[in-house]
Coordinates of N, CA and C in Angstrom, one line a residue:
Chain D
D1 N 0.8 -1.2 0.0 CA 0.0 0.0 0.0 C 0.9 1.2 0.0
T2 N 0.7 2.1 -1.0 CA 1.5 3.3 -1.1 C 0.6 4.5 -0.9
E3 N 0.0 4.6 0.3 CA -1.0 5.6 0.5 C -0.5 6.8 1.4
V4 N -0.6 8.0 0.9 CA -0.4 9.2 1.6 C -1.8 9.9 1.7
T5 N -2.2 10.3 2.9 CA -3.5 11.0 3.0 C -3.3 12.4 3.4
Q6 N -4.2 13.3 2.9 CA -4.1 14.7 3.2 C -5.4 15.2 3.5
T7 N -5.5 16.1 4.5 CA -6.7 16.8 4.8 C -6.4 18.3 5.1
P8 N -7.3 19.2 4.7 CA -8.6 18.9 4.0 C -8.3 18.8 2.5
K9 N -9.3 18.4 1.8 CA -9.2 18.3 0.3 C -9.2 19.7 -0.3
H10 N -10.0 20.6 0.3 CA -10.2 22.0 -0.2 C -10.1 22.9 1.0
L11 N -9.6 24.1 0.8 CA -9.5 25.0 1.9 C -9.6 26.4 1.3
V12 N -10.5 27.2 1.8 CA -10.6 28.6 1.4 C -10.4 29.4 2.7
M13 N -9.4 30.4 2.6 CA -9.1 31.2 3.8 C -8.8 32.6 3.4
G14 N -9.1 33.5 4.4 CA -8.8 34.9 4.2 C -7.3 35.2 4.5
M15 N -6.9 36.3 4.2 CA -5.5 36.7 4.4 C -5.1 36.8 5.9
T16 N -6.1 36.9 6.7 CA -5.8 37.1 8.2 C -6.0 35.8 8.9
N17 N -6.4 34.8 8.2 CA -6.7 33.5 8.9 C -5.4 32.7 9.2
K18 N -5.6 31.8 10.2 CA -4.5 30.8 10.5 C -5.2 29.4 10.2
K19 N -4.6 28.6 9.4 CA -5.1 27.3 9.2 C -3.9 26.3 9.1
S20 N -4.2 25.0 9.1 CA -3.2 24.0 9.0 C -3.6 22.9 8.0
L21 N -2.6 22.5 7.2 CA -2.8 21.3 6.3 C -2.1 20.1 7.0
K22 N -2.8 18.9 6.8 CA -2.3 17.7 7.5 C -2.0 16.6 6.5
C23 N -1.0 15.9 6.8 CA -0.5 14.8 5.9 C -0.2 13.6 6.8
E24 N -0.5 12.4 6.3 CA -0.2 11.2 7.1 C 0.1 10.0 6.2
Q25 N 1.1 9.3 6.7 CA 1.5 8.0 5.9 C 1.8 7.0 7.0
H26 N 1.5 5.7 6.6 CA 1.8 4.6 7.6 C 2.6 3.5 6.8
M27 N 3.5 4.0 6.0 CA 4.3 3.1 5.2 C 5.7 2.9 5.8
G28 N 5.9 3.5 7.0 CA 7.2 3.5 7.6 C 8.3 4.3 6.8
H29 N 7.8 5.3 6.0 CA 8.7 6.1 5.3 C 9.3 7.1 6.3
R30 N 10.6 7.4 6.0 CA 11.3 8.3 7.0 C 11.5 9.7 6.4
A31 N 11.1 9.9 5.2 CA 11.2 11.3 4.6 C 9.8 11.7 4.2
M32 N 9.5 13.0 4.5 CA 8.2 13.5 4.1 C 8.4 14.9 3.5
Y33 N 7.6 15.3 2.6 CA 7.8 16.5 1.8 C 6.6 17.3 1.7
W34 N 6.7 18.6 1.5 CA 5.7 19.5 1.1 C 6.1 20.1 -0.2
Y35 N 5.2 20.1 -1.2 CA 5.3 20.7 -2.5 C 4.2 21.7 -2.7
K36 N 4.4 22.7 -3.6 CA 3.4 23.6 -4.0 C 3.3 23.5 -5.5
Q37 N 2.1 23.4 -6.1 CA 1.9 23.3 -7.5 C 0.9 24.3 -8.0
K38 N 1.3 25.1 -8.9 CA 0.4 26.0 -9.6 C -0.1 25.4 -10.9
A39 N -1.2 25.9 -11.4 CA -1.8 25.3 -12.6 C -0.7 25.3 -13.8
K40 N -0.7 24.2 -14.5 CA 0.1 24.0 -15.6 C 1.6 24.1 -15.3
K41 N 2.0 23.9 -14.1 CA 3.4 23.9 -13.7 C 3.7 22.6 -13.0
P42 N 5.0 22.2 -12.9 CA 5.3 21.0 -12.1 C 5.3 21.4 -10.6
P43 N 5.3 20.3 -9.8 CA 5.4 20.6 -8.3 C 6.7 21.3 -8.0
E44 N 6.7 22.2 -7.0 CA 7.9 22.9 -6.5 C 8.1 22.5 -5.1
L45 N 9.3 22.0 -4.8 CA 9.6 21.6 -3.4 C 9.6 22.8 -2.5
M46 N 9.0 22.6 -1.3 CA 9.0 23.6 -0.3 C 9.9 23.1 0.9
F47 N 9.6 22.0 1.5 CA 10.3 21.5 2.7 C 10.5 20.0 2.6
V48 N 11.5 19.5 3.2 CA 11.8 18.1 3.4 C 12.1 17.8 4.9
Y49 N 11.4 16.8 5.4 CA 11.7 16.3 6.7 C 12.3 14.9 6.6
S50 N 13.4 14.7 7.2 CA 14.1 13.4 7.2 C 14.3 13.0 8.6
Y51 N 13.7 11.8 8.9 CA 13.8 11.3 10.3 C 13.3 12.4 11.3
E52 N 12.2 13.0 10.9 CA 11.5 14.0 11.8 C 12.3 15.3 12.0
K53 N 13.4 15.5 11.2 CA 14.1 16.7 11.3 C 14.0 17.5 10.0
L54 N 13.9 18.8 10.1 CA 13.8 19.6 8.8 C 15.2 19.5 8.1
S55 N 15.1 19.0 6.9 CA 16.3 18.7 6.2 C 16.5 19.8 5.1
I56 N 15.4 20.2 4.5 CA 15.5 21.2 3.4 C 14.4 22.2 3.5
N57 N 14.7 23.5 3.4 CA 13.7 24.6 3.4 C 14.1 25.4 2.1
E58 N 13.3 25.3 1.1 CA 13.7 25.9 -0.2 C 13.3 27.4 -0.2
S59 N 13.9 28.1 0.9 CA 13.7 29.6 1.0 C 12.2 29.9 0.9
V60 N 11.4 29.2 1.7 CA 9.9 29.4 1.7 C 9.6 30.5 2.7
P61 N 8.7 31.5 2.3 CA 8.4 32.5 3.3 C 7.9 32.0 4.6
S62 N 8.1 32.8 5.7 CA 7.8 32.3 7.0 C 6.3 32.2 7.3
R63 N 5.5 32.7 6.4 CA 4.0 32.5 6.6 C 3.6 31.1 6.4
F64 N 4.6 30.2 5.9 CA 4.4 28.8 5.8 C 5.3 28.2 6.9
S65 N 4.7 27.4 7.8 CA 5.5 26.8 8.9 C 5.3 25.3 9.0
P66 N 6.3 24.5 8.6 CA 6.1 23.1 8.7 C 6.3 22.5 10.1
E67 N 5.7 21.4 10.3 CA 5.9 20.7 11.6 C 5.8 19.2 11.4
C68 N 6.7 18.5 12.0 CA 6.6 17.0 11.9 C 6.5 16.4 13.3
P69 N 5.3 16.2 13.8 CA 5.1 15.7 15.2 C 5.6 14.3 15.4
N70 N 5.6 13.5 14.4 CA 6.2 12.1 14.5 C 6.4 11.6 13.1
S71 N 6.9 10.4 13.0 CA 7.4 9.9 11.7 C 6.3 9.7 10.7
S72 N 5.0 9.7 11.2 CA 3.9 9.4 10.3 C 3.1 10.7 9.9
L73 N 3.4 11.8 10.6 CA 2.6 13.0 10.4 C 3.4 14.2 9.9
L74 N 2.8 15.0 9.1 CA 3.5 16.2 8.7 C 2.4 17.3 8.6
N75 N 2.6 18.4 9.2 CA 1.7 19.5 9.1 C 2.3 20.7 8.4
L76 N 1.5 21.5 7.8 CA 1.9 22.8 7.3 C 1.0 23.9 7.8
H77 N 1.5 24.7 8.7 CA 0.7 25.8 9.3 C 0.8 27.0 8.4
L78 N -0.3 27.6 8.2 CA -0.5 28.8 7.3 C -1.0 30.0 8.0
H79 N -0.3 31.1 7.8 CA -0.7 32.3 8.5 C -0.4 33.5 7.6
A80 N -1.4 34.4 7.5 CA -1.2 35.7 6.7 C -0.8 35.4 5.3
L81 N -1.5 34.5 4.7 CA -1.1 34.1 3.3 C -1.6 35.2 2.3
Q82 N -1.1 35.2 1.1 CA -1.4 36.1 0.1 C -2.2 35.4 -1.0
P83 N -3.0 36.1 -1.8 CA -3.8 35.4 -2.9 C -2.9 34.6 -3.8
E84 N -1.6 35.1 -4.0 CA -0.8 34.3 -4.9 C -0.3 33.0 -4.3
D85 N -0.6 32.8 -3.0 CA -0.3 31.5 -2.4 C -1.3 30.4 -2.8
S86 N -2.4 30.8 -3.4 CA -3.4 29.9 -3.9 C -2.8 28.9 -4.8
A87 N -2.9 27.6 -4.5 CA -2.3 26.5 -5.3 C -2.8 25.2 -4.8
L88 N -2.2 24.1 -5.4 CA -2.4 22.7 -4.9 C -1.2 22.4 -4.0
Y89 N -1.4 22.1 -2.7 CA -0.3 21.7 -1.9 C -0.3 20.2 -1.7
L90 N 0.8 19.7 -2.1 CA 1.0 18.2 -2.2 C 2.0 17.8 -1.1
C91 N 1.6 16.7 -0.4 CA 2.5 16.1 0.5 C 3.0 14.8 -0.2
A92 N 4.3 14.4 0.1 CA 4.8 13.2 -0.4 C 5.6 12.5 0.6
S93 N 5.9 11.2 0.5 CA 6.8 10.5 1.4 C 7.6 9.6 0.6
S94 N 8.8 9.2 1.2 CA 9.6 8.2 0.6 C 10.3 7.4 1.7
L95 N 10.8 6.2 1.4 CA 11.4 5.4 2.4 C 12.7 6.1 2.9
D96 N 13.5 6.6 2.0 CA 14.6 7.4 2.3 C 14.8 8.3 1.1
T97 N 16.0 8.3 0.5 CA 16.1 9.2 -0.7 C 15.8 8.4 -2.0
D98 N 14.6 7.9 -2.0 CA 14.2 7.1 -3.2 C 12.8 7.5 -3.7
T99 N 12.1 6.6 -4.2 CA 10.8 6.9 -4.9 C 9.9 7.7 -3.9
Q100 N 9.3 8.8 -4.4 CA 8.4 9.6 -3.7 C 7.0 9.3 -4.1
Y101 N 6.1 9.1 -3.1 CA 4.7 8.9 -3.4 C 3.9 10.1 -2.9
F102 N 3.0 10.6 -3.7 CA 2.3 11.8 -3.4 C 0.9 11.5 -2.8
G103 N 0.5 12.4 -1.9 CA -0.9 12.4 -1.5 C -1.8 13.1 -2.5
P104 N -3.1 13.1 -2.2 CA -4.1 13.7 -3.2 C -4.0 15.2 -3.2
G105 N -3.4 15.9 -2.2 CA -3.3 17.3 -2.2 C -4.4 18.0 -1.5
T106 N -4.1 19.3 -1.1 CA -5.1 20.2 -0.6 C -5.1 21.4 -1.6
R107 N -6.3 21.6 -2.1 CA -6.5 22.8 -3.0 C -6.8 24.0 -2.2
L108 N -5.9 24.9 -2.1 CA -6.0 26.1 -1.3 C -6.3 27.4 -2.1
T109 N -7.3 28.1 -1.6 CA -7.7 29.4 -2.2 C -7.6 30.4 -1.1
V110 N -6.8 31.5 -1.4 CA -6.6 32.6 -0.4 C -7.4 33.8 -1.0
L111 N -8.3 34.3 -0.2 CA -9.1 35.4 -0.7 C -8.6 36.7 -0.2
Chain H
R1 N 22.6 25.4 -13.1 CA 21.2 25.1 -12.8 C 20.8 23.7 -13.3
K2 N 20.2 22.9 -12.4 CA 19.9 21.6 -12.8 C 18.5 21.6 -13.5
E3 N 18.5 21.2 -14.8 CA 17.2 21.3 -15.5 C 16.8 20.0 -16.1
V4 N 15.5 19.9 -16.2 CA 14.9 18.8 -16.8 C 13.9 19.3 -17.9
E5 N 14.1 18.9 -19.1 CA 13.3 19.5 -20.2 C 12.4 18.5 -20.9
Q6 N 11.2 18.9 -21.1 CA 10.2 18.0 -21.8 C 9.5 18.9 -22.9
D7 N 9.1 18.3 -23.9 CA 8.2 18.9 -24.9 C 6.8 19.0 -24.3
P8 N 6.2 20.2 -24.1 CA 5.0 20.3 -23.4 C 3.8 19.8 -24.1
G9 N 3.9 19.5 -25.5 CA 2.8 19.0 -26.3 C 1.8 20.2 -26.5
P10 N 0.5 19.9 -26.7 CA -0.1 18.6 -26.5 C 0.2 17.6 -27.6
F11 N 0.3 16.4 -27.3 CA 0.3 15.3 -28.2 C -1.2 14.8 -28.3
N12 N -1.7 14.9 -29.5 CA -3.1 14.4 -29.8 C -3.0 13.2 -30.7
V13 N -3.3 12.1 -30.1 CA -3.1 10.8 -30.9 C -4.4 10.0 -30.9
P14 N -4.7 9.2 -31.9 CA -5.9 8.4 -32.0 C -5.7 7.2 -31.1
E15 N -6.8 6.7 -30.6 CA -6.8 5.4 -29.9 C -6.0 4.3 -30.7
G16 N -5.2 3.6 -30.0 CA -4.5 2.5 -30.6 C -3.1 2.9 -31.1
A17 N -2.9 4.2 -31.1 CA -1.6 4.7 -31.6 C -0.4 4.4 -30.6
T18 N 0.8 4.4 -31.1 CA 1.9 4.4 -30.3 C 2.5 5.8 -30.2
V19 N 2.8 6.2 -29.0 CA 3.4 7.6 -28.8 C 4.6 7.5 -27.9
A20 N 5.5 8.4 -28.1 CA 6.8 8.4 -27.4 C 7.1 9.8 -26.9
F21 N 7.5 9.9 -25.6 CA 8.0 11.2 -25.1 C 9.4 11.0 -24.7
N22 N 10.1 12.1 -24.8 CA 11.5 12.2 -24.4 C 11.6 13.3 -23.3
C23 N 12.7 13.1 -22.5 CA 12.9 14.0 -21.4 C 14.5 14.1 -21.3
T24 N 15.0 15.3 -21.4 CA 16.5 15.5 -21.2 C 16.8 16.1 -19.9
Y25 N 17.9 15.7 -19.3 CA 18.3 16.3 -18.1 C 19.8 16.8 -18.2
S26 N 20.0 17.9 -17.4 CA 21.3 18.5 -17.6 C 22.4 18.1 -16.6
N27 N 21.9 17.5 -15.4 CA 22.8 17.2 -14.3 C 23.3 15.8 -14.5
S28 N 24.6 15.7 -14.9 CA 25.2 14.4 -15.1 C 25.3 13.6 -13.9
A29 N 25.1 14.2 -12.7 CA 25.1 13.4 -11.5 C 23.8 12.7 -11.2
S30 N 22.8 12.9 -12.0 CA 21.5 12.3 -11.8 C 21.6 10.8 -11.8
Q31 N 20.9 10.2 -10.8 CA 21.1 8.8 -10.6 C 19.8 8.0 -10.7
S32 N 18.7 8.7 -10.3 CA 17.4 8.0 -10.3 C 16.4 8.8 -11.2
F33 N 15.6 8.0 -11.9 CA 14.7 8.6 -13.0 C 13.3 8.0 -12.8
F34 N 12.4 8.9 -13.1 CA 11.0 8.4 -12.9 C 10.1 9.1 -13.9
W35 N 9.0 8.4 -14.2 CA 7.9 8.9 -14.9 C 6.7 8.9 -14.0
Y36 N 6.1 10.1 -13.9 CA 4.8 10.2 -13.2 C 3.7 10.6 -14.1
R37 N 2.5 10.2 -13.8 CA 1.3 10.6 -14.6 C 0.5 11.5 -13.7
Q38 N 0.0 12.6 -14.2 CA -0.9 13.5 -13.5 C -2.1 13.8 -14.2
D39 N -3.3 13.4 -13.7 CA -4.5 13.8 -14.3 C -4.9 15.2 -13.8
C40 N -5.8 15.9 -14.5 CA -6.2 17.2 -14.2 C -6.7 17.4 -12.8
R41 N -6.1 18.3 -12.0 CA -6.5 18.6 -10.7 C -6.3 17.4 -9.7
K42 N -5.4 16.5 -10.1 CA -5.0 15.4 -9.2 C -3.6 15.4 -8.9
E43 N -3.1 14.5 -8.0 CA -1.7 14.4 -7.7 C -0.9 13.6 -8.7
P44 N 0.4 13.8 -8.8 CA 1.2 13.0 -9.6 C 1.2 11.6 -9.1
K45 N 1.1 10.6 -10.0 CA 1.1 9.2 -9.5 C 2.3 8.5 -10.3
L46 N 3.0 7.8 -9.5 CA 4.2 7.1 -10.1 C 3.7 6.1 -11.2
L47 N 4.3 6.3 -12.3 CA 4.0 5.4 -13.5 C 5.1 4.3 -13.5
M48 N 6.3 4.8 -13.6 CA 7.4 3.8 -13.6 C 8.7 4.5 -13.1
S49 N 9.5 3.7 -12.4 CA 10.9 4.1 -12.3 C 11.6 3.7 -13.5
V50 N 12.7 4.3 -13.9 CA 13.4 4.0 -15.1 C 14.8 3.5 -14.7
Y51 N 15.1 2.3 -15.2 CA 16.3 1.6 -14.9 C 17.3 1.6 -16.0
S52 N 18.5 1.4 -15.7 CA 19.6 1.6 -16.8 C 19.3 0.6 -17.9
S53 N 18.8 -0.6 -17.6 CA 18.6 -1.6 -18.6 C 17.3 -1.4 -19.4
G54 N 16.5 -0.4 -19.0 CA 15.2 -0.2 -19.6 C 14.2 -1.1 -18.9
N55 N 13.0 -0.7 -18.9 CA 12.0 -1.6 -18.2 C 10.6 -1.4 -18.9
E56 N 9.8 -2.4 -18.8 CA 8.5 -2.5 -19.4 C 7.5 -2.9 -18.4
D57 N 6.3 -2.2 -18.6 CA 5.2 -2.6 -17.7 C 3.9 -2.5 -18.6
G58 N 3.6 -3.7 -19.1 CA 2.4 -3.7 -20.0 C 2.6 -2.9 -21.2
R59 N 1.8 -1.9 -21.5 CA 1.9 -1.1 -22.7 C 3.0 0.0 -22.6
F60 N 3.6 0.1 -21.5 CA 4.5 1.2 -21.2 C 6.0 0.7 -21.2
T61 N 6.8 1.4 -21.9 CA 8.3 1.0 -21.9 C 9.1 2.3 -21.6
A62 N 10.0 2.2 -20.6 CA 10.8 3.3 -20.3 C 12.3 3.0 -20.6
Q63 N 13.0 3.9 -21.1 CA 14.4 3.7 -21.4 C 15.3 4.9 -20.9
L64 N 16.5 4.6 -20.6 CA 17.5 5.6 -20.1 C 18.7 5.6 -21.0
N65 N 19.1 6.7 -21.4 CA 20.3 6.9 -22.2 C 21.2 7.8 -21.5
R66 N 22.2 7.3 -20.7 CA 23.0 8.1 -19.9 C 24.0 8.9 -20.7
A67 N 24.4 8.4 -21.8 CA 25.4 9.1 -22.6 C 24.8 10.4 -23.2
S68 N 23.6 10.3 -23.6 CA 22.9 11.5 -24.2 C 22.1 12.2 -23.1
Q69 N 22.0 11.7 -21.9 CA 21.3 12.3 -20.8 C 19.8 12.5 -21.2
Y70 N 19.1 11.4 -21.6 CA 17.7 11.5 -21.7 C 17.0 10.2 -21.3
I71 N 15.8 10.4 -20.9 CA 14.9 9.2 -20.7 C 13.7 9.3 -21.6
S72 N 13.1 8.2 -21.9 CA 12.0 8.1 -22.8 C 10.9 7.3 -22.2
L73 N 9.7 7.5 -22.7 CA 8.5 6.7 -22.3 C 7.8 6.4 -23.6
L74 N 7.5 5.1 -23.8 CA 6.8 4.7 -25.0 C 5.5 4.1 -24.5
I75 N 4.4 4.6 -25.1 CA 3.1 4.0 -24.8 C 2.5 3.4 -26.1
R76 N 2.3 2.1 -26.0 CA 1.7 1.3 -27.1 C 0.2 1.2 -27.0
D77 N -0.5 1.1 -28.1 CA -1.9 0.8 -28.1 C -2.6 1.8 -27.1
S78 N -2.5 3.1 -27.4 CA -3.0 4.1 -26.5 C -4.5 3.9 -26.2
K79 N -4.9 4.2 -25.0 CA -6.3 4.1 -24.6 C -6.7 5.5 -24.2
L80 N -8.1 5.8 -24.3 CA -8.6 7.1 -23.9 C -8.1 7.4 -22.5
S81 N -8.1 6.4 -21.6 CA -7.7 6.6 -20.2 C -6.2 7.0 -20.0
D82 N -5.4 6.9 -21.1 CA -4.0 7.4 -21.0 C -3.9 8.9 -21.1
S83 N -5.0 9.6 -21.4 CA -5.0 11.0 -21.5 C -4.6 11.6 -20.1
A84 N -3.5 12.4 -20.1 CA -3.0 12.9 -18.8 C -1.8 13.8 -19.2
T85 N -1.2 14.3 -18.1 CA 0.1 15.0 -18.3 C 1.2 14.0 -17.7
Y86 N 2.2 13.8 -18.5 CA 3.3 12.9 -18.1 C 4.5 13.7 -17.7
L87 N 4.9 13.6 -16.4 CA 6.0 14.3 -15.8 C 7.2 13.4 -15.7
C88 N 8.4 13.8 -16.2 CA 9.6 13.1 -15.9 C 10.3 13.8 -14.7
A89 N 11.0 13.0 -13.9 CA 11.6 13.5 -12.7 C 12.9 12.8 -12.5
V90 N 13.9 13.5 -12.0 CA 15.3 13.0 -11.8 C 15.8 13.4 -10.4
T91 N 16.7 12.6 -9.9 CA 17.3 13.0 -8.6 C 18.7 12.4 -8.6
E92 N 19.6 13.1 -7.8 CA 20.9 12.6 -7.6 C 20.9 11.5 -6.6
A93 N 22.0 10.7 -6.6 CA 22.1 9.7 -5.5 C 22.2 10.4 -4.2
G94 N 21.4 9.8 -3.2 CA 21.4 10.4 -1.9 C 20.8 11.7 -1.7
S95 N 20.0 12.2 -2.7 CA 19.4 13.5 -2.6 C 17.9 13.3 -2.4
Y96 N 17.3 14.2 -1.6 CA 15.8 14.2 -1.5 C 15.2 15.1 -2.5
Q97 N 16.0 15.8 -3.3 CA 15.5 16.8 -4.2 C 15.1 16.2 -5.6
L98 N 13.9 16.1 -5.8 CA 13.4 15.5 -7.1 C 13.1 16.7 -8.0
T99 N 13.8 16.7 -9.2 CA 13.6 17.8 -10.1 C 12.7 17.3 -11.2
F100 N 11.6 18.0 -11.4 CA 10.6 17.7 -12.4 C 10.7 18.4 -13.7
G101 N 10.4 17.8 -14.8 CA 10.2 18.5 -16.0 C 8.8 19.2 -15.9
K102 N 8.5 20.0 -16.9 CA 7.2 20.7 -16.9 C 6.1 19.9 -17.4
G103 N 6.3 18.7 -17.8 CA 5.3 17.8 -18.2 C 4.9 17.8 -19.7
T104 N 4.4 16.7 -20.2 CA 4.0 16.6 -21.6 C 2.5 16.2 -21.5
K105 N 1.7 17.0 -22.2 CA 0.2 16.6 -22.1 C -0.1 15.7 -23.3
L106 N -0.8 14.6 -23.0 CA -1.2 13.7 -23.9 C -2.8 13.6 -24.0
S107 N -3.3 13.7 -25.2 CA -4.8 13.5 -25.3 C -4.9 12.4 -26.3
V108 N -5.6 11.4 -25.9 CA -5.9 10.2 -26.8 C -7.4 10.4 -27.3
I109 N -7.5 10.4 -28.6 CA -8.8 10.8 -29.2 C -9.5 9.6 -29.8
P110 N -10.8 9.5 -29.6 CA -11.5 8.3 -30.1 C -11.5 8.2 -31.6

């Protein structure tokens, strides 16, 4: 089973709101990722957690704050977002530095 | 800059046709190669990993040419359900960073 789950599926928020995206996997994968994808573009890497530690931050603005409570869970906390942050946010996981499996994504709209 | 290039298409092909996509990569240290399929408004789904010796999965064949730094995907006997965007992706050994091409859009027409 190569399942990564994400909640919520859709999220609409105002620029002053605080919200969180959640991701979960039970495959024993030790690396988890957040990607952002705009329409007709490939996914862009935002963060990588490896063994529950932040391994890569691709110069993401601080209004996006990742958190890895344990090896199965990954959160992305959102605060004071801008309309241009509207996108599909994808979580992925991999056993280590190998094949990445993606969750269904959260479609975020910032008003 | 590490780049992965794909022809964006669209490729419009009739059912039953054979279609091939190429993807070139600039980073000679690339070690692992993948094809993902992405349907509209859905997540990328792994189609195939690409091995040095080439590999086949049903109607799909992937090949790697390290000398020329490209990977290819061949789809035989195209089905309507093959319509999607096909993303190639590469990564260096020991790296978490997966570099995607911009994707090639395929439309299979009845």
